[in-house]
Structure formats: C-alpha cells, structure tokens
Amino acid sequence: QVQLVESGGGLVQPGGSLRLSCGASGIIFSINDMGWYRQAPGKERELVASITSGGSTKYADSVKGRFTISRDNAKNTMYLQMNSLKPEDTAVYYCNADVVPRRYSRGFAYWGQGTQVTVSS
C-alpha cells in the first residue's frame, strides 16, 4: 500500500532550474533514508543525492554545489532543487525510499516511476 509519486520533470535550457518532488503515500510508520537516482541513455543508474531521516545529506561530485536535496517528514515528501542545469544532467530521475509500513518491523525499498529531465537549447 506504499507508493512513491514523482513530479517536476521537463525540458529546460542550459543554466535553467527544475524542482523535483517525491511524495510517499500509504499506511506508513516511518521513512528511513531517501535518495534521488538518475539514468542517462547507455549509462548505469547512479545515485545523485541522498538524505537520512535526520536530514544528513550526500551528493555526487557531478552535482555538488548545484543540486540541493531536502525532505519534509511531516508530509513524507522529498525534493531535489536543480540549478545551473547542464546538458549532462539529462536523464530519467528516480525517487527511492526505505519505507517502514505500519505493523512492520523493518523497511522496504520503494521506487518511483521515474521522471524525464531534458536539458537542451
């Protein structure tokens, strides 16, 4: 009964910005780590940024200083603010979360459906 829903992807010009959102819904007890992944054509899926339940963050070197990950625990929602976008950022972006459903003693990994981000002039 847990679902991750993403929004905010689209087409932008180099130097532009996008804000991705990922909301978790269902019968949830808590959410542990969350993260954003991306996969470009012909490349492996890579971790872009992660955030713990306490708000500690990590970033891939390629996006450090340009992207900001955040979360609102009260809303079970995670965000990725992407600034100064480059063509190399073009990829399908996926939301991932370790979610503990109510009446369960451990978390399970859930994935969003993915949202396309295209950076092109």
JSON list of N, CA, C and O in Angstrom, two decimals, residues 20-48:
[
{"chain": "A", "resi": 20, "resn": "LEU", "atom": "N", "xyz": [12.24, 18.91, -8.45]},
{"chain": "A", "resi": 20, "resn": "LEU", "atom": "CA", "xyz": [11.57, 17.62, -8.43]},
{"chain": "A", "resi": 20, "resn": "LEU", "atom": "C", "xyz": [10.98, 17.34, -7.05]},
{"chain": "A", "resi": 20, "resn": "LEU", "atom": "O", "xyz": [11.57, 17.70, -6.04]},
{"chain": "A", "resi": 21, "resn": "SER", "atom": "N", "xyz": [9.82, 16.70, -7.03]},
{"chain": "A", "resi": 21, "resn": "SER", "atom": "CA", "xyz": [9.18, 16.32, -5.79]},
{"chain": "A", "resi": 21, "resn": "SER", "atom": "C", "xyz": [8.88, 14.83, -5.80]},
{"chain": "A", "resi": 21, "resn": "SER", "atom": "O", "xyz": [8.60, 14.25, -6.85]},
{"chain": "A", "resi": 22, "resn": "CYS", "atom": "N", "xyz": [8.94, 14.21, -4.64]},
{"chain": "A", "resi": 22, "resn": "CYS", "atom": "CA", "xyz": [8.62, 12.80, -4.48]},
{"chain": "A", "resi": 22, "resn": "CYS", "atom": "C", "xyz": [7.81, 12.64, -3.21]},
{"chain": "A", "resi": 22, "resn": "CYS", "atom": "O", "xyz": [8.34, 12.86, -2.11]},
{"chain": "A", "resi": 23, "resn": "GLY", "atom": "N", "xyz": [6.56, 12.27, -3.34]},
{"chain": "A", "resi": 23, "resn": "GLY", "atom": "CA", "xyz": [5.69, 12.08, -2.20]},
{"chain": "A", "resi": 23, "resn": "GLY", "atom": "C", "xyz": [5.39, 10.62, -1.97]},
{"chain": "A", "resi": 23, "resn": "GLY", "atom": "O", "xyz": [5.08, 9.89, -2.91]},
{"chain": "A", "resi": 24, "resn": "ALA", "atom": "N", "xyz": [5.49, 10.19, -0.72]},
{"chain": "A", "resi": 24, "resn": "ALA", "atom": "CA", "xyz": [5.17, 8.82, -0.34]},
{"chain": "A", "resi": 24, "resn": "ALA", "atom": "C", "xyz": [3.78, 8.78, 0.28]},
{"chain": "A", "resi": 24, "resn": "ALA", "atom": "O", "xyz": [3.45, 9.59, 1.15]},
{"chain": "A", "resi": 25, "resn": "SER", "atom": "N", "xyz": [2.97, 7.85, -0.18]},
{"chain": "A", "resi": 25, "resn": "SER", "atom": "CA", "xyz": [1.62, 7.70, 0.34]},
{"chain": "A", "resi": 25, "resn": "SER", "atom": "C", "xyz": [1.37, 6.25, 0.74]},
{"chain": "A", "resi": 25, "resn": "SER", "atom": "O", "xyz": [2.05, 5.35, 0.27]},
{"chain": "A", "resi": 26, "resn": "GLY", "atom": "N", "xyz": [0.38, 6.05, 1.59]},
{"chain": "A", "resi": 26, "resn": "GLY", "atom": "CA", "xyz": [0.04, 4.72, 2.06]},
{"chain": "A", "resi": 26, "resn": "GLY", "atom": "C", "xyz": [0.07, 4.64, 3.57]},
{"chain": "A", "resi": 26, "resn": "GLY", "atom": "O", "xyz": [0.16, 5.65, 4.26]},
{"chain": "A", "resi": 27, "resn": "ILE", "atom": "N", "xyz": [-0.02, 3.42, 4.07]},
{"chain": "A", "resi": 27, "resn": "ILE", "atom": "CA", "xyz": [0.00, 3.21, 5.52]},
{"chain": "A", "resi": 27, "resn": "ILE", "atom": "C", "xyz": [1.46, 3.10, 5.94]},
{"chain": "A", "resi": 27, "resn": "ILE", "atom": "O", "xyz": [2.07, 2.03, 5.87]},
{"chain": "A", "resi": 28, "resn": "ILE", "atom": "N", "xyz": [2.02, 4.21, 6.40]},
{"chain": "A", "resi": 28, "resn": "ILE", "atom": "CA", "xyz": [3.44, 4.34, 6.66]},
{"chain": "A", "resi": 28, "resn": "ILE", "atom": "C", "xyz": [3.69, 4.60, 8.14]},
{"chain": "A", "resi": 28, "resn": "ILE", "atom": "O", "xyz": [3.07, 5.47, 8.74]},
{"chain": "A", "resi": 29, "resn": "PHE", "atom": "N", "xyz": [4.64, 3.86, 8.69]},
{"chain": "A", "resi": 29, "resn": "PHE", "atom": "CA", "xyz": [5.08, 4.10, 10.06]},
{"chain": "A", "resi": 29, "resn": "PHE", "atom": "C", "xyz": [6.19, 5.14, 10.07]},
{"chain": "A", "resi": 29, "resn": "PHE", "atom": "O", "xyz": [6.15, 6.09, 10.85]},
{"chain": "A", "resi": 30, "resn": "SER", "atom": "N", "xyz": [7.18, 4.95, 9.22]},
{"chain": "A", "resi": 30, "resn": "SER", "atom": "CA", "xyz": [8.29, 5.88, 9.14]},
{"chain": "A", "resi": 30, "resn": "SER", "atom": "C", "xyz": [9.02, 5.67, 7.82]},
{"chain": "A", "resi": 30, "resn": "SER", "atom": "O", "xyz": [8.84, 4.67, 7.14]},
{"chain": "A", "resi": 31, "resn": "ILE", "atom": "N", "xyz": [9.85, 6.65, 7.47]},
{"chain": "A", "resi": 31, "resn": "ILE", "atom": "CA", "xyz": [10.70, 6.56, 6.29]},
{"chain": "A", "resi": 31, "resn": "ILE", "atom": "C", "xyz": [12.14, 6.78, 6.71]},
{"chain": "A", "resi": 31, "resn": "ILE", "atom": "O", "xyz": [12.45, 7.78, 7.35]},
{"chain": "A", "resi": 32, "resn": "ASN", "atom": "N", "xyz": [12.99, 5.84, 6.35]},
{"chain": "A", "resi": 32, "resn": "ASN", "atom": "CA", "xyz": [14.40, 5.96, 6.69]},
{"chain": "A", "resi": 32, "resn": "ASN", "atom": "C", "xyz": [15.11, 6.79, 5.62]},
{"chain": "A", "resi": 32, "resn": "ASN", "atom": "O", "xyz": [14.68, 7.91, 5.34]},
{"chain": "A", "resi": 33, "resn": "ASP", "atom": "N", "xyz": [16.17, 6.27, 5.02]},
{"chain": "A", "resi": 33, "resn": "ASP", "atom": "CA", "xyz": [16.89, 7.03, 4.01]},
{"chain": "A", "resi": 33, "resn": "ASP", "atom": "C", "xyz": [16.07, 7.20, 2.74]},
{"chain": "A", "resi": 33, "resn": "ASP", "atom": "O", "xyz": [15.28, 6.33, 2.36]},
{"chain": "A", "resi": 34, "resn": "MET", "atom": "N", "xyz": [16.27, 8.32, 2.07]},
{"chain": "A", "resi": 34, "resn": "MET", "atom": "CA", "xyz": [15.66, 8.59, 0.78]},
{"chain": "A", "resi": 34, "resn": "MET", "atom": "C", "xyz": [16.75, 9.09, -0.16]},
{"chain": "A", "resi": 34, "resn": "MET", "atom": "O", "xyz": [17.78, 9.60, 0.28]},
{"chain": "A", "resi": 35, "resn": "GLY", "atom": "N", "xyz": [16.52, 8.94, -1.45]},
{"chain": "A", "resi": 35, "resn": "GLY", "atom": "CA", "xyz": [17.52, 9.39, -2.40]},
{"chain": "A", "resi": 35, "resn": "GLY", "atom": "C", "xyz": [16.97, 9.59, -3.79]},
{"chain": "A", "resi": 35, "resn": "GLY", "atom": "O", "xyz": [15.90, 9.09, -4.13]},
{"chain": "A", "resi": 36, "resn": "TRP", "atom": "N", "xyz": [17.72, 10.36, -4.57]},
{"chain": "A", "resi": 36, "resn": "TRP", "atom": "CA", "xyz": [17.43, 10.56, -5.98]},
{"chain": "A", "resi": 36, "resn": "TRP", "atom": "C", "xyz": [18.50, 9.88, -6.81]},
{"chain": "A", "resi": 36, "resn": "TRP", "atom": "O", "xyz": [19.70, 10.07, -6.57]},
{"chain": "A", "resi": 37, "resn": "TYR", "atom": "N", "xyz": [18.07, 9.08, -7.77]},
{"chain": "A", "resi": 37, "resn": "TYR", "atom": "CA", "xyz": [18.95, 8.43, -8.73]},
{"chain": "A", "resi": 37, "resn": "TYR", "atom": "C", "xyz": [18.64, 8.96, -10.12]},
{"chain": "A", "resi": 37, "resn": "TYR", "atom": "O", "xyz": [17.56, 9.51, -10.37]},
{"chain": "A", "resi": 38, "resn": "ARG", "atom": "N", "xyz": [19.57, 8.78, -11.04]},
{"chain": "A", "resi": 38, "resn": "ARG", "atom": "CA", "xyz": [19.30, 9.13, -12.43]},
{"chain": "A", "resi": 38, "resn": "ARG", "atom": "C", "xyz": [20.00, 8.14, -13.35]},
{"chain": "A", "resi": 38, "resn": "ARG", "atom": "O", "xyz": [21.00, 7.53, -13.00]},
{"chain": "A", "resi": 39, "resn": "GLN", "atom": "N", "xyz": [19.43, 7.99, -14.54]},
{"chain": "A", "resi": 39, "resn": "GLN", "atom": "CA", "xyz": [20.00, 7.10, -15.53]},
{"chain": "A", "resi": 39, "resn": "GLN", "atom": "C", "xyz": [19.87, 7.74, -16.91]},
{"chain": "A", "resi": 39, "resn": "GLN", "atom": "O", "xyz": [18.77, 8.03, -17.38]},
{"chain": "A", "resi": 40, "resn": "ALA", "atom": "N", "xyz": [21.01, 7.98, -17.53]},
{"chain": "A", "resi": 40, "resn": "ALA", "atom": "CA", "xyz": [21.06, 8.52, -18.88]},
{"chain": "A", "resi": 40, "resn": "ALA", "atom": "C", "xyz": [21.17, 7.37, -19.88]},
{"chain": "A", "resi": 40, "resn": "ALA", "atom": "O", "xyz": [21.61, 6.27, -19.52]},
{"chain": "A", "resi": 41, "resn": "PRO", "atom": "N", "xyz": [20.78, 7.59, -21.14]},
{"chain": "A", "resi": 41, "resn": "PRO", "atom": "CA", "xyz": [20.87, 6.53, -22.14]},
{"chain": "A", "resi": 41, "resn": "PRO", "atom": "C", "xyz": [22.27, 5.95, -22.25]},
{"chain": "A", "resi": 41, "resn": "PRO", "atom": "O", "xyz": [23.26, 6.69, -22.35]},
{"chain": "A", "resi": 42, "resn": "GLY", "atom": "N", "xyz": [22.37, 4.63, -22.19]},
{"chain": "A", "resi": 42, "resn": "GLY", "atom": "CA", "xyz": [23.65, 3.96, -22.32]},
{"chain": "A", "resi": 42, "resn": "GLY", "atom": "C", "xyz": [24.53, 4.00, -21.09]},
{"chain": "A", "resi": 42, "resn": "GLY", "atom": "O", "xyz": [25.68, 3.54, -21.14]},
{"chain": "A", "resi": 43, "resn": "LYS", "atom": "N", "xyz": [24.03, 4.53, -19.99]},
{"chain": "A", "resi": 43, "resn": "LYS", "atom": "CA", "xyz": [24.82, 4.64, -18.77]},
{"chain": "A", "resi": 43, "resn": "LYS", "atom": "C", "xyz": [24.15, 3.90, -17.61]},
{"chain": "A", "resi": 43, "resn": "LYS", "atom": "O", "xyz": [22.96, 3.61, -17.65]},
{"chain": "A", "resi": 44, "resn": "GLU", "atom": "N", "xyz": [24.94, 3.59, -16.60]},
{"chain": "A", "resi": 44, "resn": "GLU", "atom": "CA", "xyz": [24.42, 2.95, -15.41]},
{"chain": "A", "resi": 44, "resn": "GLU", "atom": "C", "xyz": [23.64, 3.94, -14.57]},
{"chain": "A", "resi": 44, "resn": "GLU", "atom": "O", "xyz": [23.89, 5.15, -14.59]},
{"chain": "A", "resi": 45, "resn": "ARG", "atom": "N", "xyz": [22.68, 3.42, -13.81]},
{"chain": "A", "resi": 45, "resn": "ARG", "atom": "CA", "xyz": [21.95, 4.27, -12.88]},
{"chain": "A", "resi": 45, "resn": "ARG", "atom": "C", "xyz": [22.90, 4.69, -11.76]},
{"chain": "A", "resi": 45, "resn": "ARG", "atom": "O", "xyz": [23.63, 3.87, -11.21]},
{"chain": "A", "resi": 46, "resn": "GLU", "atom": "N", "xyz": [22.87, 5.97, -11.42]},
{"chain": "A", "resi": 46, "resn": "GLU", "atom": "CA", "xyz": [23.77, 6.50, -10.42]},
{"chain": "A", "resi": 46, "resn": "GLU", "atom": "C", "xyz": [23.01, 7.25, -9.33]},
{"chain": "A", "resi": 46, "resn": "GLU", "atom": "O", "xyz": [21.96, 7.84, -9.58]},
{"chain": "A", "resi": 47, "resn": "LEU", "atom": "N", "xyz": [23.57, 7.23, -8.14]},
{"chain": "A", "resi": 47, "resn": "LEU", "atom": "CA", "xyz": [23.00, 7.97, -7.03]},
{"chain": "A", "resi": 47, "resn": "LEU", "atom": "C", "xyz": [23.39, 9.43, -7.15]},
{"chain": "A", "resi": 47, "resn": "LEU", "atom": "O", "xyz": [24.58, 9.77, -7.21]},
{"chain": "A", "resi": 48, "resn": "VAL", "atom": "N", "xyz": [22.40, 10.30, -7.19]},
{"chain": "A", "resi": 48, "resn": "VAL", "atom": "CA", "xyz": [22.64, 11.74, -7.32]},
{"chain": "A", "resi": 48, "resn": "VAL", "atom": "C", "xyz": [22.77, 12.39, -5.95]},
{"chain": "A", "resi": 48, "resn": "VAL", "atom": "O", "xyz": [23.69, 13.18, -5.71]}
]
